Structures are given as C-alpha cells and as structure tokens.
Amino acid sequence: MRTNALVRQVARLALLVLVAGFGLDAYADDPAGGTEEGEKKWKLRGEIRTRFEYLENFLDGQDSDESGDINDDEFSFAPYRVRVGAEGELPRDVHALVELQSFGTLGNEDPVKSLLFPPDQAGELEDLEDVNVQQAWVELRRIGGSGSSLRIGRQEDPYGTELWKGDNDFGNGISFDGARWWWTSRRGKDTIGAFYYKIDEDNVDPFFEFGGSEDANFFGATADFKLPEDRGTVGGYVFDLQLLSDFPSTKIYTIGGHYRREPSRDHAWDWNAELAIQTGDLEGGAPTGLDVSSSLFEGWIGFNWGEGVRQRVHLGAFFASGDDDPFDEDFEAAIPLFGDGHAWNRLGDTDFFGTNFTETFIFGLFSEDGTITGITDISVGYKAKAASGRHKFLGALHQFMATEDFVAITGLGPVAEDDLGLELDLRYGYEYSENVAIEVGVANLALGDAFDLIVSSGDADDVLRAWGQLRLRF
C-alpha cells in the first residue's frame, strides 16, 4: 500500500527544516562560530496550499460534444504547494532564512513538475527533486550603522506591482540566485537598490565551447521615493537580461518608471502609471538577429469609499507593444521578464493570455514562451472588503485586443483581426482564522473574432476556469 504523496512530502519538509533550525541555532550559540553574545531569535514559518481547479476549452477554444471527443479538453486537477522555513535574527544585524518547498498535484505518486501540465502551476523542468530549496539567504542589515543592507543567496525579490519581477504566489513561486543590495533613508520612505542574479550557469559545456561567459545573467538598479503628504511613490529602474549562452548572445535592456499610490482607507483615490521601453539585441542583432525596440504601459485609477465595508471601483489599461512585421530586422513586441501575470488581476484570472498554449493560435502576437506581449487590455473592476477583513470580493471585466494587426493562421489564408475576447472574473475570499484563508473564483473568457477565424468549427467557444483554494500560513 503506497503512502499518500502529500503527507509524505509534508513530513519530509518538516523534518528537514527542524533539523536545519536546530543546527543553525546550535551554531549561533557556538563561540567558534564567530558571533557575539546577544539575543538570537529563530522561528518556523510555513505554508500549506491546496487548490481544486476546473478548466474548459483552455487548449483549443472549442466545446466537445461527448466525452472522448477530439476537442474534449475539459478537466480538473488539484495542485498543492508546501513550504516550511526557519527564519532567524543573529547578533550584529545578521538575518537568515532557509525555506524548503515541495509542490505537485494530488493523486500523483511522483508530482507533476513540468512546464507543460498543469497549466500555470508547474516549475522548471530541472526541479525534479521531491523537495527543493525555494530560499536560502543571509542578510547583513544596517551595515556599519548606515541604511545599507546586503542579501546573498537564493531569494524571492518582487518589485513594485510585479510587472517585471514577481514571486508567482498563485503558482509555485519564483526565486533568484545572487545578491541584492539596497539603501533605505532614515525616514524609511526612500529606497535605492541594485541586484545581480545568475539565471543559468552554462559555462561548462562538454560539446561546445566558444570562450568567455556563456551564462544567463539578470541585473539592474531601482530607485523609489515616497512623496510628502501621502501623494504616492515615484520610481525608476533599469534591468539588463543577458543570455550569453545564445550564439550570438541576446541582450535585452528594460528602462522604465512609475508613479503609484496604493489603495488605503486613508484616502479615496489610488492610481498607478508605469511605462517602460526595451532595447537591445535578440541573438546578436541584425544581420544575424533582431534589434529590440518595444514598449509596455500599465496603469489604473481607483476610487475608494465606505467606513464599514470598504469598496473600490477602478478603470485600468494595459498596453504591450506587438511586432507589426515579423519578417523585418526589428523585434517590436514587448518581452516579459520575470513578472507575476496573476498579480493585480493582470490580464484576467483565466491566465489564458499568459501561457504558451495560446501561441499555437496566433502568429506574431505572443513571444516564444507565450507570455504577455502584443496585447491590449481595457478593464473595469469592483472590490469590497469588510471592516473585519474576513470577507473580500472582486469582480472585473477585461476587453482584450491585439495591439498590432496580426496574421491569423487559417485554412483560408491570412486574415487580419484584433478582437481577442471579453473576460468576466469573480472572486470571493474568506478569512476562516488568523492563519487559514479560503478563496473561490470563476473566470469566463468569451473568445473574440480572432479565434473564430482559427478554430476548426469557425465559432470559438468560451474558456472557463474555476477554482477553490485553502491556504494555511504560520
């Protein structure tokens, strides 16, 4: 009789972290470890998240007439994520975290861990171990009594609204290997930072050796300043993604700025406006590659009211440039980096426009990995939150359009169309206790005229996604 996979993974994670926690604590108390006398605080932290999901027409945009039909892609699955960590504070403003993780789907003896299935829930192909390290870092705070801090190791690093750097919290997380430095002003409202992350170590290749670095690197700098009298935050950033393993190499520079004020009970209006441009070379630039020249804008304005039940309405716009001519030497489609496509209800809760399934439909609309590019989204939404914070509701409507005219691949030849669809999202959250939260949601995408030209029936059907989630955090 086989042991339940989820129970076994939880037990294994707990045992590993407990051992690591006791070991770190023992080291901290050992004078040979180089620490000074002082208070040492260690605590366990963790998360258990299980979600049931149901999808219809996610793969082909067509209903099936009967079970087993070639268009029958209605299915359900239950992804889970388990994290357990030991977090500690040591003398001389040293902070450390070790966090282990396991994820998969209920019912699998060996959890599914591929990029292909289930949609949006899987990790990297190389994450085949039962338990992997999600975070492991050491942080030096207030170095020399200044406002500078340095964090070295594997770490999560979301920035801003997570447009370019996120933590993929709805999925199974994103973490980076490297170092991050930041300085915080004495009033704690201004931050300047820089980071360097190793995305892929590829210098040792038994078959090809071109000399020099062949790694993939991601580094950049950010600066954010809070305006007085609660007028919001302004900031700017420069990111550089280098894929040196490409031959010739690919280099993408992302330069942007934002002006944002978060929703709060202290003011009625909130807003966000973020604009970025991208330049660089895809695989060396012309004539061996493509010259990058793209842009992306995301913004919204919201109005909040109510003392008991806090309510909010918002109007938003998302614009990612597309490539109007895929056969010339310029690449004008926005290139996503490591953002969180599900954060802030970005592009809707179906996540249909954030997966590599959709690129099989439309040529010139999506990048190689099928994530957000070449798309425009105009949205309106409504939120409500009880004074106790235990009840939350979201409703949103998204109109999707192609930013540039694109060529739809059909049996009748090329046809231009830009209507991608209309999506309705509904989501309800309930805080069962301080540590346990429940969420249910449904998202329905009525595919537009562009997909009518592509599906074999000539009439695309709605894409449906529904889920129920239980999350425990401690």
Short mmCIF file of C-alpha atoms in Angstrom, two decimals:
data_model
loop_
_atom_site.label_atom_id
_atom_site.label_comp_id
_atom_site.label_asym_id
_atom_site.label_seq_id
_atom_site.Cartn_x
_atom_site.Cartn_y
_atom_site.Cartn_z
CA MET A 1 0.00 0.00 0.00
CA ARG A 2 1.52 3.32 -1.09
CA THR A 3 1.81 6.27 1.30
CA ASN A 4 -0.07 9.39 0.34
CA ALA A 5 2.36 11.66 -1.56
CA LEU A 6 1.26 14.92 0.06
CA VAL A 7 1.51 13.56 3.63
CA ARG A 8 4.94 12.17 2.90
CA GLN A 9 6.18 15.47 1.45
CA VAL A 10 4.90 17.50 4.41
CA ALA A 11 6.59 15.16 6.86
CA ARG A 12 9.84 15.27 4.92
CA LEU A 13 9.82 19.06 4.73
CA ALA A 14 9.07 19.45 8.42
CA LEU A 15 11.85 17.06 9.42
CA LEU A 16 14.44 18.77 7.20
CA VAL A 17 13.62 22.25 8.41
CA LEU A 18 13.53 21.23 12.06
CA VAL A 19 16.96 19.67 11.71
CA ALA A 20 18.23 22.78 9.90
CA GLY A 21 16.71 25.05 12.52
CA PHE A 22 18.29 23.21 15.45
CA GLY A 23 21.61 23.11 13.61
CA LEU A 24 21.59 26.84 12.92
CA ASP A 25 20.61 27.61 16.49
CA ALA A 26 23.41 25.43 17.82
CA TYR A 27 25.90 27.16 15.54
CA ALA A 28 24.68 30.56 16.68
CA ASP A 29 25.40 29.63 20.30
CA ASP A 30 28.87 28.32 19.48
CA PRO A 31 31.56 30.97 20.18
CA ALA A 32 33.69 29.33 17.50
CA GLY A 33 31.08 30.36 15.00
CA GLY A 34 32.27 33.94 15.19
CA THR A 35 29.14 35.50 16.74
CA GLU A 36 28.97 37.78 19.76
CA GLU A 37 26.80 37.49 22.82
CA GLY A 38 23.32 38.79 22.23
CA GLU A 39 19.73 37.82 21.68
CA LYS A 40 19.14 35.22 19.00
CA LYS A 41 15.62 34.68 17.70
CA TRP A 42 14.61 31.77 15.50
CA LYS A 43 11.13 30.88 14.36
CA LEU A 44 9.50 28.46 11.97
CA ARG A 45 7.33 29.68 9.12
CA GLY A 46 5.41 27.80 6.50
CA GLU A 47 2.51 27.39 4.14
CA ILE A 48 0.23 24.58 3.01
CA ARG A 49 -1.88 25.44 -0.02
CA THR A 50 -4.24 23.13 -1.85
CA ARG A 51 -6.42 24.22 -4.74
CA PHE A 52 -9.03 22.48 -6.88
CA GLU A 53 -9.19 23.77 -10.46
CA TYR A 54 -11.54 23.10 -13.34
CA LEU A 55 -10.79 24.19 -16.93
CA GLU A 56 -12.87 24.16 -20.10
CA ASN A 57 -11.62 24.83 -23.65
CA PHE A 58 -8.30 26.12 -22.35
CA LEU A 59 -6.32 24.28 -25.01
CA ASP A 60 -8.37 24.60 -28.18
CA GLY A 61 -11.22 27.09 -27.62
CA GLN A 62 -13.86 24.56 -28.60
CA ASP A 63 -16.55 22.62 -26.77
CA SER A 64 -16.72 18.86 -27.08
CA ASP A 65 -19.94 17.05 -27.96
CA GLU A 66 -19.17 13.97 -25.92
CA SER A 67 -16.53 12.54 -23.65
CA GLY A 68 -13.54 11.30 -25.59
CA ASP A 69 -14.15 13.68 -28.47
CA ILE A 70 -11.02 15.14 -30.05
CA ASN A 71 -11.99 18.56 -28.66
CA ASP A 72 -12.66 17.25 -25.16
CA ASP A 73 -10.24 19.26 -23.04
CA GLU A 74 -12.47 19.78 -20.00
CA PHE A 75 -10.52 18.57 -17.00
CA SER A 76 -9.85 19.20 -13.32
CA PHE A 77 -6.81 18.83 -11.11
CA ALA A 78 -5.68 19.82 -7.60
CA PRO A 79 -2.25 21.50 -7.37
CA TYR A 80 -0.63 21.80 -3.96
CA ARG A 81 2.30 23.76 -2.61
CA VAL A 82 4.04 23.14 0.71
CA ARG A 83 6.70 25.43 2.18
CA VAL A 84 8.48 25.22 5.53
CA GLY A 85 11.25 27.56 6.61
CA ALA A 86 13.44 28.56 9.53
CA GLU A 87 13.99 32.31 9.90
CA GLY A 88 16.45 33.80 12.33
CA GLU A 89 17.91 37.01 13.72
CA LEU A 90 21.52 36.93 14.91
CA PRO A 91 23.82 39.49 16.55
CA ARG A 92 25.39 42.30 14.51
CA ASP A 93 22.19 42.75 12.47
CA VAL A 94 22.51 39.43 10.67
CA HIS A 95 19.32 37.86 9.34
CA ALA A 96 18.96 34.44 7.69
CA LEU A 97 16.28 32.30 6.07
CA VAL A 98 16.18 28.70 4.90
CA GLU A 99 12.95 27.72 3.12
CA LEU A 100 12.27 24.34 1.54
CA GLN A 101 9.43 23.63 -0.85
CA SER A 102 7.55 20.80 -2.48
CA PHE A 103 4.72 21.05 -4.99
CA GLY A 104 2.71 18.87 -7.27
CA THR A 105 -0.84 17.68 -7.85
CA LEU A 106 -2.92 15.50 -5.58
CA GLY A 107 -3.10 11.94 -6.83
CA ASN A 108 0.38 11.77 -8.27
CA GLU A 109 2.87 9.48 -6.56
CA ASP A 110 5.58 11.46 -8.36
CA PRO A 111 4.26 15.07 -8.51
CA VAL A 112 3.92 16.63 -11.94
CA LYS A 113 6.72 19.16 -12.31
CA SER A 114 6.90 20.16 -15.96
CA LEU A 115 6.25 23.40 -17.78
CA LEU A 116 3.51 21.80 -19.86
CA PHE A 117 0.97 20.47 -17.39
CA PRO A 118 -0.91 21.52 -15.37
CA PRO A 119 -1.16 24.97 -16.92
CA ASP A 120 0.42 27.79 -14.87
CA GLN A 121 1.19 25.59 -11.88
CA ALA A 122 4.44 23.88 -12.76
CA GLY A 123 8.03 24.88 -12.16
CA GLU A 124 11.21 24.48 -14.12
CA LEU A 125 11.90 21.18 -15.81
CA GLU A 126 15.02 20.62 -13.75
CA ASP A 127 13.07 20.81 -10.46
CA LEU A 128 12.55 17.07 -10.32
CA GLU A 129 13.55 16.52 -6.68
CA ASP A 130 10.84 15.76 -4.16
CA VAL A 131 12.00 18.72 -2.05
CA ASN A 132 13.88 21.76 -3.35
CA VAL A 133 15.28 24.96 -1.90
CA GLN A 134 12.98 27.91 -2.52
CA GLN A 135 15.01 30.40 -0.48
CA ALA A 136 18.33 30.28 1.36
CA TRP A 137 19.94 33.60 2.10
CA VAL A 138 21.99 35.57 4.60
CA GLU A 139 21.28 39.28 5.06
CA LEU A 140 23.55 41.91 6.61
CA ARG A 141 21.42 44.81 7.82
CA ARG A 142 22.42 48.41 8.57
CA ILE A 143 25.98 47.78 7.51
CA GLY A 144 28.34 49.97 9.54
CA GLY A 145 25.37 51.71 11.13
CA SER A 146 24.20 53.02 7.76
CA GLY A 147 20.98 52.44 5.86
CA SER A 148 22.58 49.83 3.61
CA SER A 149 21.69 46.14 3.59
CA LEU A 150 23.03 43.21 1.58
CA ARG A 151 21.31 39.87 0.93
CA ILE A 152 23.23 36.98 -0.63
CA GLY A 153 21.80 33.62 -1.72
CA ARG A 154 18.62 32.27 -3.26
CA GLN A 155 15.81 34.74 -2.66
CA GLU A 156 12.41 35.96 -3.74
CA ASP A 157 12.51 39.54 -4.98
CA PRO A 158 9.18 41.04 -6.11
CA TYR A 159 9.32 44.68 -7.21
CA GLY A 160 6.50 47.22 -7.47
CA THR A 161 3.33 45.73 -8.92
CA GLU A 162 5.37 42.68 -10.03
CA LEU A 163 5.16 43.66 -13.69
CA TRP A 164 8.81 42.73 -14.35
CA LYS A 165 9.82 40.91 -11.14
CA GLY A 166 7.31 38.90 -9.12
CA ASP A 167 7.02 35.96 -6.76
CA ASN A 168 4.35 33.95 -8.66
CA ASP A 169 2.48 33.44 -5.42
CA PHE A 170 -0.61 31.97 -7.11
CA GLY A 171 1.65 29.33 -8.66
CA ASN A 172 4.74 27.76 -7.19
CA GLY A 173 6.99 30.75 -6.76
CA ILE A 174 9.94 32.44 -8.42
CA SER A 175 13.31 32.82 -6.70
CA PHE A 176 16.68 34.12 -7.89
CA ASP A 177 20.28 33.11 -7.16
CA GLY A 178 22.61 36.01 -6.46
CA ALA A 179 22.95 39.18 -4.42
CA ARG A 180 20.81 42.23 -3.74
CA TRP A 181 21.90 45.48 -2.11
CA TRP A 182 19.66 48.31 -1.02
CA TRP A 183 19.82 51.56 0.91
CA THR A 184 16.89 52.98 2.88
CA SER A 185 16.66 56.58 4.05
CA ARG A 186 16.38 57.35 7.76
CA ARG A 187 12.73 58.21 7.43
CA GLY A 188 12.24 54.83 5.76
CA LYS A 189 10.44 56.20 2.73
CA ASP A 190 13.13 56.23 0.06
CA THR A 191 14.95 53.19 -1.29
CA ILE A 192 17.76 52.72 -3.79
CA GLY A 193 18.79 49.21 -4.76
CA ALA A 194 20.79 47.04 -7.11
CA PHE A 195 20.88 43.31 -7.81
CA TYR A 196 22.77 40.66 -9.73
CA TYR A 197 21.25 37.23 -10.32
CA LYS A 198 22.61 34.19 -12.10
CA ILE A 199 19.69 32.86 -14.15
CA ASP A 200 21.56 29.99 -15.76
CA GLU A 201 25.07 28.60 -15.23
CA ASP A 202 26.22 27.30 -18.60
CA ASN A 203 29.96 27.85 -18.71
CA VAL A 204 30.76 24.13 -18.61
CA ASP A 205 29.62 22.60 -21.90
CA PRO A 206 31.13 19.26 -22.95
CA PHE A 207 30.13 19.74 -26.60
CA PHE A 208 30.53 23.43 -27.43
CA GLU A 209 32.98 25.93 -26.00
CA PHE A 210 33.11 29.40 -27.54
CA GLY A 211 35.18 31.04 -24.82
CA GLY A 212 34.11 33.67 -22.32
CA SER A 213 30.96 33.56 -20.26
CA GLU A 214 28.05 31.52 -21.60
CA ASP A 215 25.73 32.14 -18.65
CA ALA A 216 22.38 33.88 -18.43
CA ASN A 217 22.53 36.90 -16.13
CA PHE A 218 19.93 39.33 -14.84
CA PHE A 219 20.95 42.53 -13.08
CA GLY A 220 19.76 46.06 -12.60
CA ALA A 221 19.08 49.02 -10.34
CA THR A 222 15.95 50.60 -8.85
CA ALA A 223 15.12 53.86 -7.06
CA ASP A 224 11.83 54.65 -5.30
CA PHE A 225 10.85 57.82 -3.42
CA LYS A 226 7.70 58.48 -1.38
CA LEU A 227 6.26 61.93 -1.90
CA PRO A 228 5.18 64.01 1.13
CA GLU A 229 1.61 64.25 2.33
CA ASP A 230 0.72 60.79 1.07
CA ARG A 231 0.92 61.79 -2.58
CA GLY A 232 2.26 58.45 -3.71
CA THR A 233 5.57 56.93 -4.77
CA VAL A 234 7.67 57.69 -7.83
CA GLY A 235 10.41 55.41 -9.04
CA GLY A 236 12.56 54.24 -11.90
CA TYR A 237 14.55 51.19 -12.89
CA VAL A 238 17.00 49.74 -15.37
CA PHE A 239 17.12 45.97 -15.96
CA ASP A 240 19.58 44.05 -18.11
CA LEU A 241 18.92 40.46 -19.17
CA GLN A 242 21.87 38.75 -20.83
CA LEU A 243 21.52 35.34 -22.45
CA LEU A 244 25.16 34.72 -23.22
CA SER A 245 24.56 31.05 -23.97
CA ASP A 246 22.85 32.13 -27.21
CA PHE A 247 25.22 32.33 -30.14
CA PRO A 248 25.40 35.21 -30.86
CA SER A 249 24.29 36.39 -27.42
CA THR A 250 20.99 38.09 -26.58
CA LYS A 251 20.90 41.28 -24.50
CA ILE A 252 17.65 43.00 -23.51
CA TYR A 253 17.58 46.32 -21.65
CA THR A 254 14.37 47.42 -19.89
CA ILE A 255 14.18 51.06 -18.77
CA GLY A 256 11.08 52.31 -17.00
CA GLY A 257 9.44 54.47 -14.38
CA HIS A 258 6.25 54.52 -12.33
CA TYR A 259 4.06 56.77 -10.23
CA ARG A 260 1.80 54.90 -7.84
CA ARG A 261 -0.38 55.33 -4.76
CA GLU A 262 -1.65 52.17 -3.12
CA PRO A 263 -5.34 51.72 -2.14
CA SER A 264 -5.87 52.66 1.51
CA ARG A 265 -8.58 53.57 3.99
CA ASP A 266 -6.77 56.87 4.47
CA HIS A 267 -7.62 58.29 1.05
CA ALA A 268 -10.30 57.99 -1.62
CA TRP A 269 -8.16 57.90 -4.75
CA ASP A 270 -5.41 55.48 -5.75
CA TRP A 271 -3.53 55.16 -9.01
CA ASN A 272 -0.72 53.54 -10.90
CA ALA A 273 1.07 54.56 -14.10
CA GLU A 274 4.09 52.59 -15.29
CA LEU A 275 5.84 52.98 -18.64
CA ALA A 276 8.87 51.02 -19.86
CA ILE A 277 10.81 50.79 -23.10
CA GLN A 278 13.04 47.95 -24.20
CA THR A 279 16.07 47.92 -26.44
CA GLY A 280 18.90 45.54 -27.24
CA ASP A 281 19.62 42.59 -29.50
CA LEU A 282 17.95 39.21 -29.90
CA GLU A 283 20.71 36.76 -30.79
CA GLY A 284 23.18 39.39 -31.85
CA GLY A 285 21.00 41.87 -33.72
CA ALA A 286 20.90 42.43 -37.47
CA PRO A 287 22.01 40.86 -39.72
CA THR A 288 22.39 37.76 -37.53
CA GLY A 289 19.45 38.55 -35.29
CA LEU A 290 16.84 41.18 -34.42
CA ASP A 291 17.06 44.68 -32.95
CA VAL A 292 14.70 45.09 -29.98
CA SER A 293 12.50 48.20 -29.94
CA SER A 294 9.42 47.65 -27.75
CA SER A 295 7.36 49.27 -25.02
CA LEU A 296 4.87 48.44 -22.31
CA PHE A 297 2.42 50.55 -20.29
CA GLU A 298 0.22 49.57 -17.37
CA GLY A 299 -1.99 51.90 -15.39
CA TRP A 300 -5.18 52.27 -13.43
CA ILE A 301 -7.11 54.74 -11.32
CA GLY A 302 -9.33 53.70 -8.43
CA PHE A 303 -11.88 55.35 -6.17
CA ASN A 304 -12.48 54.06 -2.62
CA TRP A 305 -15.29 54.71 -0.17
CA GLY A 306 -17.05 53.29 2.90
CA GLU A 307 -16.20 53.07 6.60
CA GLY A 308 -17.53 49.61 7.38
CA VAL A 309 -17.39 47.75 4.11
CA ARG A 310 -14.59 49.39 2.14
CA GLN A 311 -15.44 49.49 -1.57
CA ARG A 312 -13.39 50.34 -4.63
CA VAL A 313 -14.01 50.77 -8.35
CA HIS A 314 -11.23 51.09 -10.87
CA LEU A 315 -10.52 51.66 -14.55
CA GLY A 316 -7.34 50.14 -15.96
CA ALA A 317 -5.35 49.86 -19.18
CA PHE A 318 -2.57 47.50 -20.21
CA PHE A 319 -0.63 48.03 -23.42
CA ALA A 320 2.18 45.75 -24.59
CA SER A 321 3.61 46.53 -28.00
CA GLY A 322 3.46 43.95 -30.76
CA ASP A 323 5.58 43.19 -33.80
CA ASP A 324 3.81 44.61 -36.87
CA ASP A 325 6.19 42.85 -39.28
CA PRO A 326 7.69 39.57 -38.04
CA PHE A 327 9.82 39.31 -41.19
CA ASP A 328 11.88 42.51 -40.85
CA GLU A 329 15.01 43.08 -38.75
CA ASP A 330 13.22 44.80 -35.85
CA PHE A 331 11.57 42.99 -32.94
CA GLU A 332 8.91 45.36 -31.58
CA ALA A 333 6.95 43.04 -29.30
CA ALA A 334 7.29 43.64 -25.55
CA ILE A 335 9.49 40.99 -23.93
CA PRO A 336 8.31 39.85 -20.48
CA LEU A 337 10.98 39.19 -17.88
CA PHE A 338 10.10 37.51 -14.56
CA GLY A 339 6.83 39.19 -13.66
CA ASP A 340 3.76 37.76 -11.99
CA GLY A 341 1.00 37.54 -14.61
CA HIS A 342 -1.63 36.81 -11.95
CA ALA A 343 -0.85 39.75 -9.65
CA TRP A 344 -3.33 42.64 -9.51
CA ASN A 345 -5.76 40.64 -11.70
CA ARG A 346 -3.34 41.35 -14.56
CA LEU A 347 -4.84 40.18 -17.91
CA GLY A 348 -7.64 38.37 -16.09
CA ASP A 349 -7.86 35.34 -13.84
CA THR A 350 -8.13 32.75 -16.60
CA ASP A 351 -4.42 33.40 -17.27
CA PHE A 352 -5.24 32.41 -20.85
CA PHE A 353 -3.01 35.16 -22.23
CA GLY A 354 -0.11 34.18 -20.03
CA THR A 355 0.56 30.61 -21.15
CA ASN A 356 2.39 29.03 -24.04
CA PHE A 357 -0.76 27.27 -25.23
CA THR A 358 -2.10 30.43 -26.85
CA GLU A 359 0.88 30.95 -29.16
CA THR A 360 -0.33 27.97 -31.20
CA PHE A 361 -3.32 30.08 -32.23
CA ILE A 362 -1.85 33.39 -33.32
CA PHE A 363 1.37 34.15 -35.12
CA GLY A 364 3.09 37.39 -34.17
CA LEU A 365 1.03 38.03 -31.03
CA PHE A 366 2.96 36.10 -28.41
CA SER A 367 6.64 35.66 -27.66
CA GLU A 368 8.46 32.33 -27.64
CA ASP A 369 7.29 31.39 -24.17
CA GLY A 370 3.75 32.59 -24.84
CA THR A 371 3.67 35.19 -22.08
CA ILE A 372 2.25 38.69 -22.24
CA THR A 373 3.20 40.71 -25.31
CA GLY A 374 1.43 42.32 -28.24
CA ILE A 375 -1.80 42.64 -26.28
CA THR A 376 -4.03 45.49 -25.09
CA ASP A 377 -6.41 45.10 -22.14
CA ILE A 378 -9.00 47.68 -21.04
CA SER A 379 -10.53 46.70 -17.70
CA VAL A 380 -13.02 47.85 -15.10
CA GLY A 381 -13.41 46.33 -11.67
CA TYR A 382 -15.11 46.42 -8.29
CA LYS A 383 -13.77 45.32 -4.89
CA ALA A 384 -15.33 45.13 -1.46
CA LYS A 385 -13.70 44.30 1.87
CA ALA A 386 -15.44 44.01 5.23
CA ALA A 387 -14.15 46.07 8.14
CA SER A 388 -13.09 42.88 9.88
CA GLY A 389 -11.06 41.91 6.83
CA ARG A 390 -12.62 38.44 6.81
CA HIS A 391 -14.70 38.86 3.66
CA LYS A 392 -13.34 40.03 0.30
CA PHE A 393 -14.94 40.20 -3.12
CA LEU A 394 -13.62 41.11 -6.58
CA GLY A 395 -15.41 41.48 -9.88
CA ALA A 396 -13.63 42.58 -13.06
CA LEU A 397 -14.31 42.85 -16.78
CA HIS A 398 -11.49 42.75 -19.37
CA GLN A 399 -11.65 43.61 -23.07
CA PHE A 400 -8.66 42.08 -24.87
CA MET A 401 -7.38 43.32 -28.22
CA ALA A 402 -4.26 42.77 -30.30
CA THR A 403 -2.03 45.83 -30.11
CA GLU A 404 -0.94 45.45 -33.74
CA ASP A 405 -2.71 43.91 -36.71
CA PHE A 406 -1.61 40.31 -36.80
CA VAL A 407 -1.96 37.40 -39.19
CA ALA A 408 -4.30 34.64 -38.08
CA ILE A 409 -3.34 31.20 -39.40
CA THR A 410 -6.42 29.71 -41.02
CA GLY A 411 -7.19 27.22 -43.74
CA LEU A 412 -8.35 30.11 -45.91
CA GLY A 413 -5.08 32.03 -45.77
CA PRO A 414 -4.03 35.12 -43.77
CA VAL A 415 -6.83 37.19 -42.25
CA ALA A 416 -6.39 40.32 -40.08
CA GLU A 417 -8.45 40.62 -36.88
CA ASP A 418 -7.76 42.20 -33.49
CA ASP A 419 -10.68 41.20 -31.22
CA LEU A 420 -9.25 38.69 -28.73
CA GLY A 421 -12.15 38.42 -26.33
CA LEU A 422 -14.10 39.63 -23.31
CA GLU A 423 -13.47 38.16 -19.85
CA LEU A 424 -15.50 38.29 -16.62
CA ASP A 425 -13.76 37.48 -13.31
CA LEU A 426 -15.46 36.87 -9.97
CA ARG A 427 -13.55 36.07 -6.79
CA TYR A 428 -14.51 35.70 -3.11
CA GLY A 429 -12.15 35.30 -0.16
CA TYR A 430 -12.95 34.35 3.42
CA GLU A 431 -10.53 34.51 6.35
CA TYR A 432 -11.51 31.47 8.38
CA SER A 433 -8.96 32.28 11.07
CA GLU A 434 -5.79 34.28 11.50
CA ASN A 435 -3.83 31.55 9.71
CA VAL A 436 -6.36 29.97 7.34
CA ALA A 437 -7.85 31.61 4.24
CA ILE A 438 -10.37 30.23 1.73
CA GLU A 439 -10.84 31.54 -1.79
CA VAL A 440 -13.20 30.61 -4.62
CA GLY A 441 -13.16 32.09 -8.07
CA VAL A 442 -14.56 31.76 -11.57
CA ALA A 443 -13.33 33.39 -14.77
CA ASN A 444 -15.06 33.18 -18.15
CA LEU A 445 -13.39 34.35 -21.37
CA ALA A 446 -15.60 34.78 -24.44
CA LEU A 447 -13.05 34.44 -27.22
CA GLY A 448 -13.25 37.15 -29.88
CA ASP A 449 -13.41 37.22 -33.65
CA ALA A 450 -9.70 36.48 -33.97
CA PHE A 451 -10.26 32.99 -32.63
CA ASP A 452 -13.36 32.40 -34.74
CA LEU A 453 -11.01 32.53 -37.72
CA ILE A 454 -8.72 29.90 -36.26
CA VAL A 455 -10.76 27.12 -34.65
CA SER A 456 -11.88 24.36 -36.95
CA SER A 457 -15.58 24.91 -36.21
CA GLY A 458 -15.38 28.60 -37.20
CA ASP A 459 -17.01 29.61 -33.91
CA ALA A 460 -14.78 29.77 -30.82
CA ASP A 461 -16.37 28.76 -27.52
CA ASP A 462 -15.86 30.29 -24.09
CA VAL A 463 -12.85 29.45 -21.95
CA LEU A 464 -13.79 28.72 -18.33
CA ARG A 465 -11.62 28.49 -15.24
CA ALA A 466 -12.99 27.84 -11.74
CA TRP A 467 -11.19 27.10 -8.51
CA GLY A 468 -11.50 26.69 -4.77
CA GLN A 469 -8.43 27.14 -2.57
CA LEU A 470 -7.46 26.53 1.04
CA ARG A 471 -4.29 28.19 2.33
CA LEU A 472 -2.71 27.83 5.76
CA ARG A 473 0.19 30.05 6.79
CA PHE A 474 2.09 30.16 10.05
#
